[in-house]
Short mmCIF file of C-alpha atoms in Angstrom, two decimals:
data_model
loop_
_atom_site.label_atom_id
_atom_site.label_comp_id
_atom_site.label_asym_id
_atom_site.label_seq_id
_atom_site.Cartn_x
_atom_site.Cartn_y
_atom_site.Cartn_z
CA MET A 911 100.01 126.80 87.75
CA ASN A 912 100.16 123.04 88.28
CA ARG A 913 102.03 121.81 91.33
CA TYR A 914 103.55 118.36 90.85
CA TYR A 915 104.51 115.69 93.37
CA LEU A 916 106.71 112.68 92.62
CA ALA A 917 106.06 109.21 94.06
CA VAL A 918 108.83 106.64 93.80
CA ASP A 919 107.11 103.33 94.43
CA ILE A 920 109.48 100.37 94.67
CA GLY A 921 108.16 96.84 94.97
CA ALA A 922 109.90 93.49 95.23
CA SER A 923 109.95 93.01 91.45
CA SER A 924 109.75 96.50 89.94
CA GLY A 925 109.72 100.20 90.65
CA ARG A 926 108.13 103.24 89.06
CA HIS A 927 108.22 107.03 89.19
CA ILE A 928 104.76 108.57 89.05
CA LEU A 929 104.00 112.28 88.92
CA GLY A 930 100.79 113.47 90.54
CA ARG A 931 98.93 116.77 90.40
CA MET A 932 95.47 118.08 91.17
CA GLU A 933 93.13 119.29 88.44
CA ASN A 934 89.52 120.31 89.10
CA GLY A 935 89.45 118.38 92.36
CA LYS A 936 90.77 115.18 90.82
CA MET A 937 94.19 113.58 91.12
CA LYS A 938 95.98 113.11 87.81
CA LEU A 939 98.81 110.61 87.39
CA ARG A 940 101.61 110.26 84.89
CA GLU A 941 104.10 107.41 84.97
CA ILE A 942 107.45 108.70 83.74
CA TYR A 943 109.89 105.89 84.51
CA ARG A 944 109.85 102.18 85.33
CA PHE A 945 112.60 99.76 86.26
CA SER A 946 113.07 96.16 87.41
CA ASN A 947 114.01 94.97 90.86
CA GLY A 948 114.67 91.67 92.57
CA MET A 949 116.94 89.73 94.88
CA LYS A 950 120.05 88.04 93.56
CA MET A 951 122.28 85.43 95.13
CA VAL A 952 125.61 86.92 96.25
CA ASP A 953 128.07 84.45 97.80
CA GLY A 954 125.23 82.33 99.17
CA THR A 955 123.02 85.21 100.36
CA LEU A 956 119.89 86.55 98.62
CA CYS A 957 120.58 90.28 98.38
CA TRP A 958 119.05 93.51 97.16
CA ASN A 959 121.11 95.79 94.94
CA LEU A 960 120.40 99.00 96.85
CA ASN A 961 123.09 100.96 95.04
CA GLY A 962 121.47 99.93 91.77
CA LEU A 963 118.07 101.03 93.11
CA PHE A 964 119.51 104.42 94.03
CA GLU A 965 120.84 104.82 90.49
CA GLU A 966 117.38 103.97 89.13
CA ILE A 967 115.79 106.52 91.45
CA LYS A 968 118.11 109.21 90.08
CA ALA A 969 117.50 108.05 86.50
CA GLY A 970 113.76 108.55 86.98
CA MET A 971 114.38 111.97 88.51
CA ARG A 972 116.37 112.93 85.40
CA GLU A 973 113.37 111.92 83.29
CA CYS A 974 111.32 114.30 85.40
CA LYS A 975 113.80 117.08 84.65
CA LYS A 976 113.60 116.32 80.91
CA LEU A 977 109.87 117.04 81.12
CA GLY A 978 110.66 120.44 82.58
CA ILE A 979 109.01 119.56 85.87
CA ASN A 980 110.51 120.28 89.26
CA PRO A 981 108.15 118.68 91.82
CA GLU A 982 107.15 120.30 95.08
CA SER A 983 108.34 117.16 96.83
CA MET A 984 109.13 113.50 96.29
CA GLY A 985 108.53 110.48 98.48
CA ILE A 986 109.76 106.87 98.45
CA ASP A 987 107.88 103.76 99.54
CA THR A 988 109.17 100.18 99.45
CA TRP A 989 108.50 96.76 100.92
CA ALA A 990 108.92 96.17 104.66
CA VAL A 991 111.19 94.35 107.17
CA ASP A 992 114.54 94.71 105.33
CA PHE A 993 117.23 97.10 106.57
CA VAL A 994 120.86 98.16 106.43
CA LEU A 995 123.40 98.71 109.19
CA LEU A 996 125.79 101.63 108.69
CA ASP A 997 129.18 102.37 110.19
CA LYS A 998 130.41 105.75 111.48
CA GLN A 999 131.09 106.91 107.91
CA GLY A 1000 127.58 106.00 106.75
CA GLN A 1001 128.79 102.97 104.76
CA VAL A 1002 126.78 99.75 104.63
CA LEU A 1003 128.11 96.93 106.78
CA GLY A 1004 127.84 93.42 105.36
CA LYS A 1005 125.47 92.27 102.66
CA THR A 1006 122.08 93.86 101.96
CA ALA A 1007 120.16 90.62 102.60
CA GLY A 1008 116.53 90.31 101.53
CA TYR A 1009 113.62 88.80 103.40
CA ARG A 1010 113.53 85.60 101.34
CA ASP A 1011 117.10 84.69 102.36
CA ARG A 1012 117.41 81.62 104.58
CA ARG A 1013 119.57 83.29 107.23
CA THR A 1014 116.60 83.56 109.60
CA GLU A 1015 116.00 79.80 109.82
CA GLY A 1016 116.02 78.87 113.50
CA MET A 1017 116.30 82.49 114.62
CA ASP A 1018 112.78 82.44 116.04
CA LEU A 1019 113.96 79.88 118.60
CA LYS A 1020 116.89 82.13 119.50
CA VAL A 1021 114.49 85.02 120.06
CA TYR A 1022 112.17 82.83 122.15
CA GLU A 1023 115.07 81.96 124.45
CA ARG A 1024 114.77 85.57 125.61
CA ILE A 1025 111.04 86.27 125.24
CA SER A 1026 108.10 84.00 124.50
CA ARG A 1027 106.17 84.21 121.27
CA GLU A 1028 103.06 85.18 123.25
CA GLU A 1029 104.80 88.01 125.08
CA LEU A 1030 106.41 89.25 121.88
CA PHE A 1031 102.99 89.58 120.26
CA ARG A 1032 101.46 91.17 123.34
CA ARG A 1033 104.19 93.82 123.31
CA THR A 1034 104.21 94.52 119.55
CA GLY A 1035 101.00 93.18 118.00
CA ILE A 1036 102.97 92.00 114.98
CA GLN A 1037 102.30 88.70 113.23
CA LYS A 1038 105.09 86.15 113.39
CA GLN A 1039 106.82 85.76 110.05
CA ILE A 1040 110.27 84.24 110.03
CA PHE A 1041 111.60 87.11 107.90
CA ASN A 1042 110.52 89.85 110.35
CA THR A 1043 113.31 92.24 111.23
CA VAL A 1044 113.44 90.98 114.81
CA TYR A 1045 114.62 87.59 113.47
CA GLN A 1046 116.88 89.11 110.82
CA LEU A 1047 118.68 91.12 113.50
CA MET A 1048 119.07 87.98 115.58
CA ALA A 1049 120.67 86.29 112.56
CA VAL A 1050 123.19 89.13 112.38
CA LYS A 1051 123.78 88.96 116.14
CA GLU A 1052 124.33 85.19 116.09
CA LYS A 1053 126.24 84.81 112.83
CA GLN A 1054 127.96 88.18 112.31
CA PRO A 1055 128.38 89.78 115.74
CA ASP A 1056 131.28 91.91 114.51
CA ILE A 1057 128.93 93.70 112.10
CA LEU A 1058 126.42 94.46 114.84
CA SER A 1059 129.16 95.75 117.14
CA LYS A 1060 130.44 98.12 114.43
CA ALA A 1061 126.99 99.45 113.53
CA GLU A 1062 126.22 103.09 114.32
CA SER A 1063 122.95 103.39 112.42
CA PHE A 1064 119.98 101.17 111.54
CA LEU A 1065 117.82 102.22 108.60
CA MET A 1066 114.97 100.44 106.88
CA VAL A 1067 115.36 100.32 103.08
CA PRO A 1068 113.34 103.50 102.28
CA ASP A 1069 115.04 105.31 105.18
CA TYR A 1070 118.41 104.42 103.65
CA LEU A 1071 117.37 105.60 100.18
CA ASN A 1072 116.20 108.89 101.73
CA PHE A 1073 119.58 109.18 103.44
CA LEU A 1074 121.32 108.77 100.07
CA LEU A 1075 119.10 111.51 98.63
CA THR A 1076 119.43 114.03 101.45
CA GLY A 1077 122.20 113.02 103.84
CA VAL A 1078 119.56 113.00 106.61
CA LYS A 1079 118.79 109.88 108.65
CA LYS A 1080 115.17 109.46 109.71
CA GLN A 1081 113.38 106.31 110.84
CA GLU A 1082 109.81 106.31 109.54
CA TYR A 1083 107.02 104.96 111.74
CA THR A 1084 104.95 102.69 109.45
CA ASN A 1085 107.92 100.68 108.23
CA ALA A 1086 109.44 100.58 111.72
CA THR A 1087 106.35 98.82 113.07
CA THR A 1088 107.04 95.84 110.78
CA THR A 1089 110.32 95.19 112.63
CA GLN A 1090 108.33 93.69 115.55
CA LEU A 1091 110.29 96.02 117.83
CA VAL A 1092 107.75 98.87 118.23
CA ASN A 1093 105.26 99.15 121.09
CA PRO A 1094 101.83 100.02 119.60
CA SER A 1095 100.61 101.71 122.78
CA GLU A 1096 103.70 103.91 123.19
CA ARG A 1097 104.00 104.27 119.38
CA THR A 1098 107.78 104.09 119.54
CA TRP A 1099 110.59 101.56 119.91
CA ASP A 1100 110.12 99.08 122.74
CA ARG A 1101 113.46 99.71 124.43
CA GLU A 1102 112.95 97.09 127.11
CA LEU A 1103 112.38 94.49 124.39
CA ILE A 1104 115.40 95.70 122.43
CA GLU A 1105 117.56 95.36 125.55
CA THR A 1106 116.17 91.90 126.28
CA LEU A 1107 117.16 90.76 122.79
CA GLY A 1108 120.63 92.27 123.10
CA TYR A 1109 120.38 94.71 120.22
CA PRO A 1110 122.31 98.00 120.55
CA GLN A 1111 120.00 100.75 121.85
CA LYS A 1112 121.91 103.43 119.93
CA LEU A 1113 120.57 102.08 116.63
CA PHE A 1114 117.00 103.08 117.45
CA GLY A 1115 116.21 106.80 117.45
CA GLY A 1116 113.03 108.84 117.30
CA LEU A 1117 110.35 107.75 114.84
CA SER A 1118 109.03 110.16 112.20
CA MET A 1119 105.43 110.12 110.99
CA PRO A 1120 104.25 110.16 107.36
CA GLY A 1121 104.11 113.78 106.24
CA THR A 1122 107.44 114.65 107.86
CA VAL A 1123 109.93 116.54 105.69
CA VAL A 1124 113.22 114.63 105.59
CA GLY A 1125 115.11 117.49 103.95
CA ARG A 1126 116.06 118.91 100.58
CA LEU A 1127 118.03 116.96 98.02
CA SER A 1128 121.75 117.06 98.65
CA GLU A 1129 123.95 119.19 96.43
CA ASP A 1130 125.38 116.12 94.70
CA VAL A 1131 121.93 114.72 93.92
CA ARG A 1132 120.73 118.12 92.66
CA LYS A 1133 123.71 118.24 90.27
CA GLU A 1134 123.15 114.67 89.04
CA THR A 1135 119.41 114.98 88.49
CA GLY A 1136 118.75 118.67 87.85
CA LEU A 1137 115.94 118.63 90.43
CA ASP A 1138 115.73 120.69 93.59
CA CYS A 1139 112.91 119.65 95.90
CA ARG A 1140 112.08 118.42 99.35
CA VAL A 1141 111.93 114.73 100.29
CA VAL A 1142 108.76 114.01 102.28
CA LEU A 1143 107.95 110.80 104.10
CA PRO A 1144 104.84 109.03 102.85
CA ALA A 1145 103.87 105.84 104.64
CA THR A 1146 107.18 104.32 103.50
CA HIS A 1147 105.82 100.80 103.91
CA ASP A 1148 104.12 100.27 100.57
CA THR A 1149 101.10 98.61 102.16
CA GLY A 1150 100.70 101.65 104.41
CA SER A 1151 100.58 103.85 101.32
CA ALA A 1152 98.20 101.49 99.51
CA VAL A 1153 95.77 101.45 102.44
CA ALA A 1154 95.89 105.25 102.60
CA ALA A 1155 94.47 105.15 99.06
CA VAL A 1156 91.50 102.89 99.85
CA PRO A 1157 88.69 105.06 98.41
CA SER A 1158 86.26 104.97 101.33
CA ASN A 1159 85.63 106.95 104.50
CA ARG A 1160 83.13 104.51 105.96
CA GLY A 1161 83.59 103.59 109.62
CA HIS A 1162 84.39 99.93 108.94
CA VAL A 1163 86.20 99.08 105.71
CA LEU A 1164 87.58 95.72 104.62
CA TYR A 1165 90.41 95.87 102.11
CA ILE A 1166 92.86 93.70 100.19
CA SER A 1167 96.08 95.34 99.05
CA SER A 1168 96.74 92.95 96.21
CA GLY A 1169 100.16 92.54 94.65
CA THR A 1170 103.11 90.21 95.23
CA TRP A 1171 101.53 89.80 98.66
CA SER A 1172 97.85 90.03 99.49
CA LEU A 1173 97.33 92.07 102.65
CA MET A 1174 93.76 91.67 103.84
CA GLY A 1175 92.43 93.61 106.78
CA THR A 1176 90.73 96.66 108.24
CA GLU A 1177 91.74 99.85 110.05
CA LEU A 1178 91.53 100.00 113.85
CA LYS A 1179 91.96 102.92 116.24
CA ASP A 1180 93.80 100.69 118.71
CA ALA A 1181 96.00 97.68 118.11
CA ASP A 1182 94.45 94.28 118.88
CA CYS A 1183 97.20 92.42 120.76
CA ARG A 1184 95.01 89.66 122.18
CA GLU A 1185 96.24 86.08 122.14
CA VAL A 1186 93.27 85.06 119.99
CA SER A 1187 94.48 87.48 117.29
CA MET A 1188 97.99 86.06 117.56
CA GLU A 1189 96.68 82.51 117.15
CA ALA A 1190 94.81 83.62 114.02
CA ASN A 1191 98.15 85.08 112.79
CA PHE A 1192 96.95 88.67 112.43
CA THR A 1193 99.19 91.69 112.67
CA ASN A 1194 98.84 95.34 113.72
CA GLU A 1195 101.00 97.44 111.42
CA GLY A 1196 101.22 101.18 111.89
CA GLY A 1197 99.44 103.43 109.42
CA TYR A 1198 98.91 107.09 108.66
CA GLU A 1199 97.98 109.14 111.77
CA TYR A 1200 98.58 106.10 113.99
CA ARG A 1201 95.75 104.12 112.40
CA TYR A 1202 96.43 100.41 112.85
CA ARG A 1203 96.29 98.11 109.87
CA PHE A 1204 94.82 94.96 111.41
CA LEU A 1205 95.54 92.48 108.67
CA LYS A 1206 96.83 89.11 107.59
CA ASN A 1207 99.64 88.53 105.11
CA ILE A 1208 98.61 86.10 102.36
CA MET A 1209 101.15 84.84 99.83
CA GLY A 1210 99.32 86.66 97.03
CA LEU A 1211 100.14 87.01 93.36
CA TRP A 1212 103.73 85.96 94.08
CA MET A 1213 102.51 82.45 93.23
CA ILE A 1214 101.21 83.50 89.80
CA GLN A 1215 104.31 85.64 89.21
CA SER A 1216 106.49 82.64 89.98
CA VAL A 1217 104.75 80.18 87.64
CA ARG A 1218 104.71 82.82 84.89
CA LYS A 1219 108.47 83.21 85.34
CA GLU A 1220 108.96 79.44 85.08
CA TRP A 1221 106.94 79.31 81.88
CA LYS A 1222 108.86 82.25 80.45
CA GLU A 1223 112.19 80.58 81.21
CA SER A 1224 110.98 77.54 79.24
CA GLY A 1225 110.21 79.78 76.26
CA GLU A 1226 106.49 80.48 76.77
CA ASP A 1227 105.65 84.06 77.71
CA TYR A 1228 102.08 85.00 78.68
CA SER A 1229 100.64 88.24 80.03
CA PHE A 1230 98.92 88.20 83.40
CA GLY A 1231 95.69 89.11 81.62
CA GLU A 1232 95.92 86.06 79.37
CA ILE A 1233 96.79 83.78 82.29
CA CYS A 1234 93.79 85.08 84.22
CA GLU A 1235 91.43 84.68 81.27
CA ARG A 1236 92.60 81.16 80.37
CA ALA A 1237 92.37 80.05 84.01
CA SER A 1238 88.74 81.17 84.11
CA ARG A 1239 87.84 78.43 81.60
CA GLU A 1240 89.08 75.59 83.82
CA THR A 1241 86.94 73.44 86.13
CA ILE A 1242 89.61 72.00 88.44
CA SER A 1243 88.57 72.47 92.08
CA SER A 1244 91.82 71.70 93.93
CA ILE A 1245 92.81 74.15 96.69
CA VAL A 1246 96.21 74.76 98.31
CA ASP A 1247 97.01 76.71 101.46
CA CYS A 1248 98.66 79.81 100.00
CA ASN A 1249 100.25 80.56 103.38
CA ASP A 1250 102.11 77.24 103.53
CA SER A 1251 105.82 78.01 103.92
CA ARG A 1252 106.66 75.80 100.95
CA PHE A 1253 105.36 78.55 98.66
CA LEU A 1254 107.61 81.30 100.10
CA ALA A 1255 110.67 80.65 97.92
CA PRO A 1256 110.45 77.23 96.22
CA GLU A 1257 112.86 76.16 93.50
CA SER A 1258 109.75 75.48 91.41
CA MET A 1259 106.37 76.97 92.25
CA CYS A 1260 104.69 74.59 89.80
CA GLY A 1261 106.36 71.67 91.53
CA ALA A 1262 105.33 72.94 94.97
CA VAL A 1263 101.67 73.31 93.95
CA LYS A 1264 101.58 69.86 92.36
CA ALA A 1265 103.21 68.28 95.42
CA TYR A 1266 100.68 69.92 97.76
CA CYS A 1267 97.74 68.67 95.68
CA GLU A 1268 99.17 65.14 95.50
CA GLU A 1269 99.90 65.01 99.25
CA SER A 1270 96.39 66.24 100.09
CA GLY A 1271 94.70 63.74 97.78
CA GLN A 1272 93.38 66.33 95.33
CA GLN A 1273 93.47 66.48 91.55
CA VAL A 1274 96.97 67.47 90.43
CA PRO A 1275 96.99 70.28 87.83
CA GLU A 1276 98.43 68.99 84.57
CA THR A 1277 98.24 72.04 82.28
CA LYS A 1278 99.41 75.63 82.72
CA TRP A 1279 95.86 76.89 82.92
CA GLU A 1280 94.84 74.30 85.50
CA MET A 1281 97.87 75.40 87.52
CA ALA A 1282 96.78 79.05 87.32
CA ALA A 1283 93.18 78.13 88.18
CA VAL A 1284 94.30 76.25 91.30
CA ILE A 1285 96.26 79.31 92.45
CA TYR A 1286 93.43 81.78 91.80
CA ASN A 1287 90.87 79.48 93.47
CA SER A 1288 93.20 79.07 96.42
CA LEU A 1289 93.68 82.82 96.84
CA ALA A 1290 89.92 83.39 96.81
CA ASP A 1291 89.51 80.67 99.43
CA CYS A 1292 92.20 82.30 101.60
CA TYR A 1293 90.30 85.58 101.33
CA ARG A 1294 87.08 83.81 102.38
CA ILE A 1295 88.73 82.34 105.47
CA CYS A 1296 90.46 85.60 106.35
CA CYS A 1297 87.22 87.57 105.97
CA ARG A 1298 85.48 85.20 108.36
CA GLU A 1299 88.32 85.56 110.88
CA ILE A 1300 88.31 89.37 110.73
CA GLN A 1301 84.56 89.49 111.32
CA ALA A 1302 84.88 87.15 114.31
CA LEU A 1303 87.78 89.12 115.83
CA THR A 1304 86.33 92.61 115.32
CA GLY A 1305 82.66 91.79 115.85
CA VAL A 1306 81.87 93.72 112.66
CA ARG A 1307 80.05 92.30 109.65
CA TYR A 1308 81.41 93.89 106.49
CA ASP A 1309 79.26 94.07 103.37
CA CYS A 1310 81.99 94.83 100.85
CA ILE A 1311 85.71 94.46 100.13
CA HIS A 1312 87.92 97.09 98.51
CA ILE A 1313 90.70 95.54 96.41
CA VAL A 1314 93.48 97.99 95.58
CA GLY A 1315 96.84 97.59 93.86
CA GLY A 1316 97.90 95.72 90.75
CA GLY A 1317 95.84 92.67 91.67
CA ALA A 1318 92.68 94.75 91.20
CA ASN A 1319 93.20 94.11 87.48
CA ALA A 1320 92.72 90.34 87.93
CA ASP A 1321 89.11 90.19 86.77
CA TYR A 1322 88.70 86.44 87.31
CA LEU A 1323 90.17 86.60 90.82
CA ASN A 1324 87.86 89.51 91.69
CA ARG A 1325 84.83 87.47 90.61
CA LEU A 1326 86.05 84.45 92.56
CA THR A 1327 86.58 86.65 95.63
CA ALA A 1328 83.07 88.09 95.48
CA LYS A 1329 81.58 84.62 95.15
CA ALA A 1330 83.78 83.03 97.85
CA THR A 1331 83.18 85.77 100.44
CA GLY A 1332 79.59 86.59 99.53
CA LYS A 1333 80.46 90.28 99.49
CA THR A 1334 80.46 93.05 96.91
CA VAL A 1335 83.97 93.67 95.65
CA TYR A 1336 85.13 97.14 94.59
CA ALA A 1337 88.34 96.88 92.56
CA GLY A 1338 90.64 99.86 92.17
CA PRO A 1339 92.60 102.00 92.05
CA THR A 1340 95.37 99.79 90.66
CA GLU A 1341 98.19 102.26 91.42
CA ALA A 1342 97.07 102.53 95.03
CA THR A 1343 100.55 102.54 96.55
CA ALA A 1344 101.74 105.47 94.45
CA ILE A 1345 98.41 107.25 94.97
CA GLY A 1346 98.65 106.88 98.75
CA ASN A 1347 102.24 108.08 98.60
CA LEU A 1348 101.15 111.15 96.64
CA ALA A 1349 98.15 111.76 98.90
CA VAL A 1350 100.36 112.12 101.98
CA GLN A 1351 102.72 114.45 100.11
CA MET A 1352 99.72 116.48 98.96
CA ILE A 1353 98.39 116.75 102.51
CA GLU A 1354 101.79 118.09 103.55
CA GLY A 1355 101.66 120.42 100.53
CA LYS A 1356 98.19 121.74 101.57
CA GLU A 1357 96.39 120.29 98.54
CA PHE A 1358 94.17 118.38 101.01
CA GLU A 1359 93.29 119.18 104.59
CA SER A 1360 93.04 115.57 105.70
CA LEU A 1361 93.24 111.95 104.63
CA GLU A 1362 89.45 111.88 104.52
CA GLU A 1363 89.45 114.66 101.92
CA ALA A 1364 92.18 112.88 99.97
CA ARG A 1365 90.19 109.62 99.95
CA ASP A 1366 87.11 111.43 98.67
CA SER A 1367 89.21 112.79 95.83
CA ILE A 1368 90.67 109.35 95.09
CA PHE A 1369 87.15 107.91 94.81
CA ARG A 1370 86.23 110.59 92.27
CA SER A 1371 89.51 110.42 90.39
CA PHE A 1372 89.95 106.75 89.47
CA GLU A 1373 87.94 103.92 87.98
CA ILE A 1374 86.44 101.55 90.55
CA LYS A 1375 84.91 98.32 89.19
CA THR A 1376 82.11 96.53 91.01
CA TYR A 1377 81.68 92.74 91.33
CA GLU A 1378 78.60 91.29 92.97
CA PRO A 1379 78.68 87.86 94.63
CA SER A 1380 75.71 86.73 92.52
CA GLU A 1381 77.58 87.29 89.24
CA LYS A 1382 78.56 84.28 87.18
CA VAL A 1383 82.27 83.56 87.58
CA CYS A 1384 83.09 81.90 84.26
#
């Protein structure tokens, strides 16, 4: 009899429910529900609609029930850094602000009044990004101190959604590390740091590892959805789940988790908190079994998603596949720095790219396809630079790159990446985040004995395309 597991994978722009099961040693997937997501401006603050997300989660669970399937367990993964503060009754305090909101502007300086940037990295190993939770909490402390004083609980977004499902509050490790408040050596909250910053200690409890059972669905949720199963923690940070699905057990593996963001890095046994790594803007995020994801955040396909949205709003709708294919015909060689802050949340991505090219004395893209080509070329160049930095910092020379996630479908970008880095590129699986989510649930469910066994199965189960650096790009 087939045993099913349900992954609820929620990204910044969409979410999906995917059922997984094992058949003849291979993992089989079935997407049963998909929904949209995104931040919206609410009284001047960019917010997530977490209540709406919870309704979508339950709607997908009802679809599961319609299929006559009651999974062994379900697990939720989402993006990182965002959180909610709850009062004594478990109600959300204030707005559910998202990481692209401007409330964190200047909050890094407020943090550095209490601890230097260098010491903060040495203690946490986490890359400075102005939207990190440490700065978001400082924004609440400085601008809404009454909310912080009333808070009884602090939950990252997937922790909160699990709480709504089960009534149980657990703080999951991989997402917690992105707060820049966890000590990588102690593998728990850095309480001295938290005290230094003036955040309430009571908000930070024990951390739970991927594979932990949160609890069973609450009675209300069982009645609403018709399902009765356990909720199990995957790596609730979606990148943590995606990296768990990288289909290789080699000792040194270079990967790109490619989606709205491109996360490029390798796995380390110990966090690299050296100043040289900080200056290169690398981070050490927690992974499954305390593996450290030593990586750099690159703006990623957010740039292509943004220009596509602009074109669609002007009445021209193109698929990502068509955009990729048409860009491959262009010869424009202009390059932008994808990590420039101007590309984080511009009013017009097209305008931001054109302005960068003009300011840097390069050819300004005039057509849609030139615009797309500049972005793809720029991403490949970022990967080249990042690859060089990783090799210098780790002392390891990698001969290949595994690209997982939705961006693995970008054929032109894969070819550009192979050529730019001089390394063989293996692209796939595309649903890596959901697969990694399911893999951890399946380890807990005794389908696999270890992550190594799960990765072997993933390699056999899904299509992996190969791109050699010598291949012609266009």
